[in-house]
mmCIF file of C-alpha atoms in Angstrom:
data_model
loop_
_atom_site.group_PDB
_atom_site.id
_atom_site.type_symbol
_atom_site.label_atom_id
_atom_site.label_comp_id
_atom_site.label_asym_id
_atom_site.label_seq_id
_atom_site.Cartn_x
_atom_site.Cartn_y
_atom_site.Cartn_z
ATOM 1 C CA MET A 1 -22.081 -15.996 13.483
ATOM 2 C CA PHE A 2 -21.611 -16.698 17.115
ATOM 3 C CA ILE A 3 -18.295 -17.646 18.810
ATOM 4 C CA SER A 4 -18.160 -18.961 22.441
ATOM 5 C CA SER A 5 -14.994 -20.965 22.252
ATOM 6 C CA LEU A 6 -11.728 -19.439 23.530
ATOM 7 C CA GLN A 7 -9.903 -21.820 21.324
ATOM 8 C CA ASN A 8 -11.472 -20.493 18.201
ATOM 9 C CA LYS A 9 -8.802 -19.759 15.560
ATOM 10 C CA THR A 10 -10.112 -16.338 14.699
ATOM 11 C CA ILE A 11 -10.410 -15.297 18.380
ATOM 12 C CA LYS A 12 -6.715 -16.358 18.945
ATOM 13 C CA GLU A 13 -5.597 -14.159 16.004
ATOM 14 C CA VAL A 14 -7.716 -11.233 17.192
ATOM 15 C CA SER A 15 -6.076 -11.548 20.692
ATOM 16 C CA LYS A 16 -2.677 -11.439 19.265
ATOM 17 C CA LEU A 17 -3.552 -7.866 17.894
ATOM 18 C CA LYS A 18 -2.687 -6.444 21.479
ATOM 19 C CA ASN A 19 0.928 -7.168 20.460
ATOM 20 C CA LYS A 20 2.545 -4.609 18.023
ATOM 21 C CA LYS A 21 4.333 -7.248 16.155
ATOM 22 C CA TYR A 22 1.022 -8.890 15.053
ATOM 23 C CA ARG A 23 -0.682 -5.463 14.479
ATOM 24 C CA ASP A 24 2.003 -4.587 12.145
ATOM 25 C CA LYS A 25 1.972 -7.994 10.238
ATOM 26 C CA ALA A 26 -1.715 -7.921 9.853
ATOM 27 C CA LEU A 27 -1.834 -4.094 9.337
ATOM 28 C CA LEU A 28 -4.890 -4.022 11.490
ATOM 29 C CA VAL A 29 -5.753 -1.902 14.665
ATOM 30 C CA PRO A 30 -8.328 -3.016 17.141
ATOM 31 C CA VAL A 31 -10.500 -0.123 17.931
ATOM 32 C CA GLU A 32 -13.106 -0.263 20.830
ATOM 33 C CA GLU A 33 -14.774 3.056 21.402
ATOM 34 C CA LEU A 34 -17.743 3.844 19.355
ATOM 35 C CA GLN A 35 -16.634 7.531 18.730
ATOM 36 C CA SER A 36 -13.277 6.234 17.588
ATOM 37 C CA ILE A 37 -14.826 3.683 15.270
ATOM 38 C CA ALA A 38 -17.060 6.432 13.876
ATOM 39 C CA PHE A 39 -14.210 8.565 13.202
ATOM 40 C CA ALA A 40 -12.422 5.893 11.287
ATOM 41 C CA MET A 41 -15.614 5.244 9.172
ATOM 42 C CA GLN A 42 -16.165 9.096 8.565
ATOM 43 C CA ASN A 43 -12.450 9.523 7.364
ATOM 44 C CA GLY A 44 -12.508 6.557 4.872
ATOM 45 C CA PHE A 45 -10.801 3.832 6.842
ATOM 46 C CA THR A 46 -11.732 0.431 6.020
ATOM 47 C CA ILE A 47 -13.319 -1.605 8.741
ATOM 48 C CA ALA A 48 -12.451 -5.296 8.218
ATOM 49 C CA LYS A 49 -14.346 -6.992 10.902
ATOM 50 C CA VAL A 50 -16.472 -6.240 13.916
ATOM 51 C CA PHE A 51 -16.911 -8.368 17.162
ATOM 52 C CA TYR A 52 -19.612 -7.645 19.628
ATOM 53 C CA CYS A 53 -20.770 -8.977 22.826
ATOM 54 C CA ARG A 54 -24.586 -8.749 23.340
ATOM 55 C CA SER A 55 -24.644 -8.813 27.141
ATOM 56 C CA ILE A 56 -21.940 -6.050 27.579
ATOM 57 C CA LEU A 57 -23.709 -3.815 24.959
ATOM 58 C CA ASN A 58 -26.967 -4.280 26.700
ATOM 59 C CA ILE A 59 -25.383 -3.096 29.992
ATOM 60 C CA LYS A 60 -23.747 -0.168 28.367
ATOM 61 C CA PHE A 61 -26.295 1.116 26.084
ATOM 62 C CA GLY A 62 -29.536 -0.761 26.852
ATOM 63 C CA ASP A 63 -29.859 -2.290 23.376
ATOM 64 C CA LEU A 64 -27.900 -3.178 20.176
ATOM 65 C CA GLN A 65 -28.267 0.037 18.370
ATOM 66 C CA ALA A 66 -24.768 0.636 18.413
ATOM 67 C CA LEU A 67 -24.519 -1.955 15.635
ATOM 68 C CA ASP A 68 -26.591 0.064 13.333
ATOM 69 C CA MET A 69 -23.563 2.128 12.192
ATOM 70 C CA PHE A 70 -22.272 -1.004 10.390
ATOM 71 C CA VAL A 71 -25.311 -1.886 8.438
ATOM 72 C CA LYS A 72 -24.291 0.119 5.299
ATOM 73 C CA ILE A 73 -20.570 -1.050 5.065
ATOM 74 C CA PRO A 74 -19.325 -4.377 3.793
ATOM 75 C CA CYS A 75 -17.739 -5.771 7.023
ATOM 76 C CA GLU A 76 -17.891 -9.165 8.793
ATOM 77 C CA LEU A 77 -20.091 -8.874 11.946
ATOM 78 C CA THR A 78 -19.429 -11.516 14.636
ATOM 79 C CA GLU A 79 -21.177 -12.058 17.926
ATOM 80 C CA VAL A 80 -18.954 -13.484 20.807
ATOM 81 C CA SER A 81 -19.657 -14.669 24.281
ATOM 82 C CA GLN A 82 -18.667 -12.398 27.240
ATOM 83 C CA GLU A 83 -15.961 -14.724 28.055
ATOM 84 C CA VAL A 84 -14.503 -14.648 24.568
ATOM 85 C CA PHE A 85 -14.927 -10.703 24.379
ATOM 86 C CA MET A 86 -13.001 -10.393 27.654
ATOM 87 C CA LYS A 87 -10.079 -12.345 26.028
ATOM 88 C CA ILE A 88 -9.841 -10.040 23.006
ATOM 89 C CA THR A 89 -10.555 -6.526 24.540
ATOM 90 C CA SER A 90 -7.632 -4.337 25.678
ATOM 91 C CA ALA A 91 -10.103 -2.540 28.055
ATOM 92 C CA ALA A 92 -10.922 -5.350 30.447
ATOM 93 C CA LYS A 93 -11.820 -2.782 33.275
ATOM 94 C CA ASN A 94 -14.333 -0.932 31.148
ATOM 95 C CA PRO A 95 -15.074 -2.980 27.995
ATOM 96 C CA SER A 96 -17.205 -1.294 25.367
ATOM 97 C CA GLY A 97 -18.841 -4.482 24.060
ATOM 98 C CA ILE A 98 -17.691 -3.820 20.565
ATOM 99 C CA ILE A 99 -14.316 -4.102 18.737
ATOM 100 C CA ALA A 100 -13.672 -3.094 15.105
ATOM 101 C CA LEU A 101 -10.575 -4.179 13.304
ATOM 102 C CA VAL A 102 -9.596 -1.136 11.240
ATOM 103 C CA LYS A 103 -7.062 -1.335 8.359
ATOM 104 C CA GLN A 104 -3.976 0.598 9.124
ATOM 105 C CA ARG A 105 -3.127 3.549 6.693
ATOM 106 C CA ASP A 106 0.118 5.358 6.375
ATOM 107 C CA ALA A 107 0.499 8.825 4.933
ATOM 108 C CA SER A 108 3.359 9.795 2.711
ATOM 109 C CA LEU A 109 5.267 12.887 3.681
ATOM 110 C CA VAL A 110 7.199 13.057 0.291
ATOM 111 C CA LYS A 111 3.786 13.118 -1.634
ATOM 112 C CA HIS A 112 2.184 15.524 0.777
ATOM 113 C CA THR A 113 1.923 19.114 -0.281
ATOM 114 C CA PRO A 114 0.827 21.658 2.276
ATOM 115 C CA ASN A 115 -1.703 24.436 1.517
ATOM 116 C CA PHE A 116 -1.306 28.046 2.635
ATOM 117 C CA GLY A 117 -1.901 28.614 6.330
ATOM 118 C CA ASP A 118 -1.820 24.859 7.162
ATOM 119 C CA LEU A 119 -0.636 24.114 10.748
ATOM 120 C CA TYR A 120 1.219 20.896 11.823
ATOM 121 C CA LEU A 121 2.522 19.328 14.981
ATOM 122 C CA ALA A 122 5.885 17.402 14.999
ATOM 123 C CA ALA A 123 6.497 15.119 18.037
ATOM 124 C CA GLU A 124 10.015 13.721 18.284
ATOM 125 C CA GLY A 125 10.992 10.634 20.359
ATOM 126 C CA ILE A 126 7.619 10.244 22.241
ATOM 127 C CA GLU A 127 7.799 7.182 24.387
ATOM 128 C CA GLN A 128 4.329 6.726 26.118
ATOM 129 C CA PRO A 129 1.313 5.791 24.063
ATOM 130 C CA TYR A 130 -0.856 7.952 26.238
ATOM 131 C CA ASN A 131 1.217 11.072 25.554
ATOM 132 C CA LEU A 132 1.183 10.247 21.869
ATOM 133 C CA GLY A 133 -2.595 9.913 21.751
ATOM 134 C CA ALA A 134 -2.998 13.128 23.811
ATOM 135 C CA LEU A 135 -0.800 15.078 21.325
ATOM 136 C CA ILE A 136 -2.583 13.903 18.456
ATOM 137 C CA ARG A 137 -5.999 14.801 19.957
ATOM 138 C CA LEU A 138 -4.494 18.198 20.691
ATOM 139 C CA ALA A 139 -3.438 18.599 17.092
ATOM 140 C CA ASP A 140 -6.997 17.784 16.012
ATOM 141 C CA ASN A 141 -8.366 20.401 18.689
ATOM 142 C CA VAL A 142 -6.397 23.245 17.049
ATOM 143 C CA GLY A 143 -7.311 22.295 13.587
ATOM 144 C CA ALA A 144 -3.804 21.142 12.496
ATOM 145 C CA LYS A 145 -3.644 19.435 9.273
ATOM 146 C CA GLY A 146 -1.193 16.637 10.240
ATOM 147 C CA VAL A 147 1.263 15.246 12.805
ATOM 148 C CA PHE A 148 4.768 14.254 12.083
ATOM 149 C CA LEU A 149 5.973 11.393 14.338
ATOM 150 C CA CYS A 150 9.706 11.860 14.384
ATOM 151 C CA ASP A 151 11.687 8.814 15.531
ATOM 152 C CA VAL A 152 8.753 8.196 17.997
ATOM 153 C CA ARG A 153 9.128 5.134 20.171
ATOM 154 C CA ALA A 154 5.361 4.777 21.064
ATOM 155 C CA ASP A 155 3.280 2.809 18.702
ATOM 156 C CA LEU A 156 0.781 4.804 16.886
ATOM 157 C CA TYR A 157 -1.744 1.930 16.841
ATOM 158 C CA ASP A 158 -1.229 0.873 20.477
ATOM 159 C CA PRO A 159 -4.570 0.493 22.049
ATOM 160 C CA GLU A 160 -3.678 3.093 24.556
ATOM 161 C CA THR A 161 -2.651 5.635 21.835
ATOM 162 C CA VAL A 162 -6.078 5.265 20.154
ATOM 163 C CA ARG A 163 -7.897 5.491 23.420
ATOM 164 C CA SER A 164 -6.140 8.565 24.588
ATOM 165 C CA SER A 165 -6.509 10.178 21.179
ATOM 166 C CA LEU A 166 -10.308 9.601 21.375
ATOM 167 C CA GLY A 167 -10.077 8.273 17.979
ATOM 168 C CA THR A 168 -8.603 11.372 16.427
ATOM 169 C CA ILE A 169 -5.745 9.268 14.917
ATOM 170 C CA PHE A 170 -8.265 8.797 12.097
ATOM 171 C CA CYS A 171 -9.127 12.425 11.781
ATOM 172 C CA LEU A 172 -5.901 14.003 10.319
ATOM 173 C CA LYS A 173 -2.884 12.819 8.341
ATOM 174 C CA ILE A 174 -0.201 11.197 10.504
ATOM 175 C CA PHE A 175 3.274 10.695 9.219
ATOM 176 C CA ARG A 176 5.768 8.202 10.637
ATOM 177 C CA THR A 177 8.948 9.687 9.642
ATOM 178 C CA THR A 178 12.141 11.165 11.085
ATOM 179 C CA SER A 179 13.354 14.558 12.272
ATOM 180 C CA VAL A 180 15.647 14.925 9.345
ATOM 181 C CA GLU A 181 12.926 14.195 6.840
ATOM 182 C CA VAL A 182 10.629 16.654 8.409
ATOM 183 C CA ALA A 183 13.213 19.391 8.517
ATOM 184 C CA ASN A 184 13.860 18.819 4.784
ATOM 185 C CA TRP A 185 10.198 18.803 3.953
ATOM 186 C CA CYS A 186 9.765 22.149 5.753
ATOM 187 C CA ARG A 187 12.676 23.580 3.831
ATOM 188 C CA ILE A 188 11.455 22.547 0.597
ATOM 189 C CA ASN A 189 7.977 23.830 1.242
ATOM 190 C CA ASP A 190 9.318 27.140 2.950
ATOM 191 C CA LEU A 191 7.555 26.354 6.245
ATOM 192 C CA LYS A 192 9.016 27.769 9.547
ATOM 193 C CA THR A 193 9.372 25.575 12.583
ATOM 194 C CA CYS A 194 8.975 26.577 16.294
ATOM 195 C CA ILE A 195 10.320 25.035 19.389
ATOM 196 C CA THR A 196 10.194 25.653 23.049
ATOM 197 C CA SER A 197 13.426 26.057 24.746
ATOM 198 C CA PRO A 198 14.505 27.469 28.209
ATOM 199 C CA GLY A 199 17.292 29.336 26.564
ATOM 200 C CA ALA A 200 15.009 31.285 24.276
ATOM 201 C CA LYS A 201 15.055 35.104 24.757
ATOM 202 C CA LEU A 202 11.384 35.702 24.390
ATOM 203 C CA SER A 203 8.306 34.019 25.738
ATOM 204 C CA CYS A 204 5.784 32.591 23.407
ATOM 205 C CA PHE A 205 3.395 35.523 24.188
ATOM 206 C CA ASP A 206 6.066 38.118 23.150
ATOM 207 C CA THR A 207 7.225 36.465 20.032
ATOM 208 C CA ASP A 208 5.661 36.684 16.542
ATOM 209 C CA LEU A 209 4.467 33.312 15.695
ATOM 210 C CA THR A 210 2.241 34.223 12.643
ATOM 211 C CA LYS A 211 4.802 32.949 10.261
ATOM 212 C CA CYS A 212 5.258 29.527 11.944
ATOM 213 C CA SER A 213 3.708 26.518 10.508
ATOM 214 C CA VAL A 214 5.170 23.650 12.443
ATOM 215 C CA VAL A 215 5.407 23.410 16.252
ATOM 216 C CA VAL A 216 8.023 20.793 17.359
ATOM 217 C CA VAL A 217 7.885 19.103 20.766
ATOM 218 C CA GLY A 218 10.332 16.604 22.290
ATOM 219 C CA ALA A 219 10.350 13.493 24.391
ATOM 220 C CA GLU A 220 8.946 13.266 27.841
ATOM 221 C CA HIS A 221 12.250 13.128 29.677
ATOM 222 C CA GLY A 222 15.035 14.244 27.348
ATOM 223 C CA GLY A 223 13.228 16.945 25.508
ATOM 224 C CA LEU A 224 14.305 17.810 21.955
ATOM 225 C CA SER A 225 17.378 16.511 20.236
ATOM 226 C CA LYS A 226 20.334 18.878 19.458
ATOM 227 C CA PHE A 227 19.165 18.614 15.856
ATOM 228 C CA TRP A 228 16.077 20.572 16.511
ATOM 229 C CA LEU A 229 17.626 22.872 18.962
ATOM 230 C CA ASP A 230 20.150 23.799 16.054
ATOM 231 C CA LYS A 231 17.604 23.670 13.135
ATOM 232 C CA ALA A 232 14.518 25.217 14.455
ATOM 233 C CA ASP A 233 13.615 28.625 12.933
ATOM 234 C CA ILE A 234 11.864 30.213 15.922
ATOM 235 C CA LYS A 235 12.699 29.431 19.617
ATOM 236 C CA ILE A 236 10.378 30.429 22.558
ATOM 237 C CA LYS A 237 10.113 29.896 26.143
ATOM 238 C CA ILE A 238 7.078 29.361 28.301
ATOM 239 C CA PRO A 239 6.926 31.509 31.369
ATOM 240 C CA MET A 240 7.151 29.589 34.690
ATOM 241 C CA TYR A 241 5.958 31.149 37.959
ATOM 242 C CA GLY A 242 6.229 28.397 40.285
ATOM 243 C CA GLN A 243 8.898 26.108 41.631
ATOM 244 C CA ALA A 244 8.762 23.555 39.061
ATOM 245 C CA GLU A 245 11.100 24.062 36.079
ATOM 246 C CA SER A 246 9.407 22.201 33.321
ATOM 247 C CA LEU A 247 5.744 21.284 31.786
ATOM 248 C CA SER A 248 4.674 18.043 30.421
ATOM 249 C CA VAL A 249 4.977 17.688 26.854
ATOM 250 C CA SER A 250 1.307 17.891 26.058
ATOM 251 C CA SER A 251 0.970 20.918 28.163
ATOM 252 C CA SER A 252 3.847 22.753 26.436
ATOM 253 C CA ALA A 253 2.526 21.747 22.986
ATOM 254 C CA ALA A 254 -0.963 23.078 24.021
ATOM 255 C CA ILE A 255 0.362 26.391 25.001
ATOM 256 C CA SER A 256 2.473 26.837 22.006
ATOM 257 C CA LEU A 257 -0.198 25.693 19.435
ATOM 258 C CA TYR A 258 -3.084 27.727 21.002
ATOM 259 C CA GLU A 259 -0.931 30.842 21.138
ATOM 260 C CA LEU A 260 0.162 30.304 17.573
ATOM 261 C CA VAL A 261 -3.581 29.859 16.554
ATOM 262 C CA ARG A 262 -4.536 32.959 18.510
ATOM 263 C CA GLN A 263 -1.942 35.201 16.912
ATOM 264 C CA LYS A 264 -2.927 33.967 13.333
ATOM 265 C CA GLY A 265 -6.608 34.759 14.358
#
């Protein structure tokens, strides 16, 4: 099938998926980078439809071999004109030439049972999709088994989240939940939580983190809520040697997680 009309009903519906309301209603997420699409397929996500632009693919890759990855899966493959593709893409400055509509999938925290040694990242109140994607990518980098999105404002399936995660939102379990639910789940499963706090007595490098399973980070500007400041099992601080008094949320999470992984060996 080839679509060249901007007034095509299907194209109008796909274009609406740039909006969270329509993504949630359709339970679909548009994914544009080949590696991200590959991650979705490798991890069992369903590809509902694929739209591609021949001219853009030829410029990006020199041929249409990128489409070979869809040969063995039952999905609808539709070619569109460059004008149509530019209407439905969320990456107008650097279009990939291909968009896959991936079915959303939520993980249930209540039904999830951790294994011994599993590591998790909990992110509370994150507002920016870019930061959310970066945190998810970091969790995948350190081998975490899942990410808890506690009262997060940024949309997990925002195109910017998907982009900044490099598709790793499809590589590990992500639970959209609340801080209270995560704290209760940790208590039930006897998992220790760890937060960074300026008021902590010891730095992350001088604290035994080997018993910690969940690193909790807070919102970009306000940090962690009083709930976590009171509930966390382990509190650490990250040494500051310059004039700035804080780190970005992703930097703080990276230092804490990698130090934890280092200590656990």
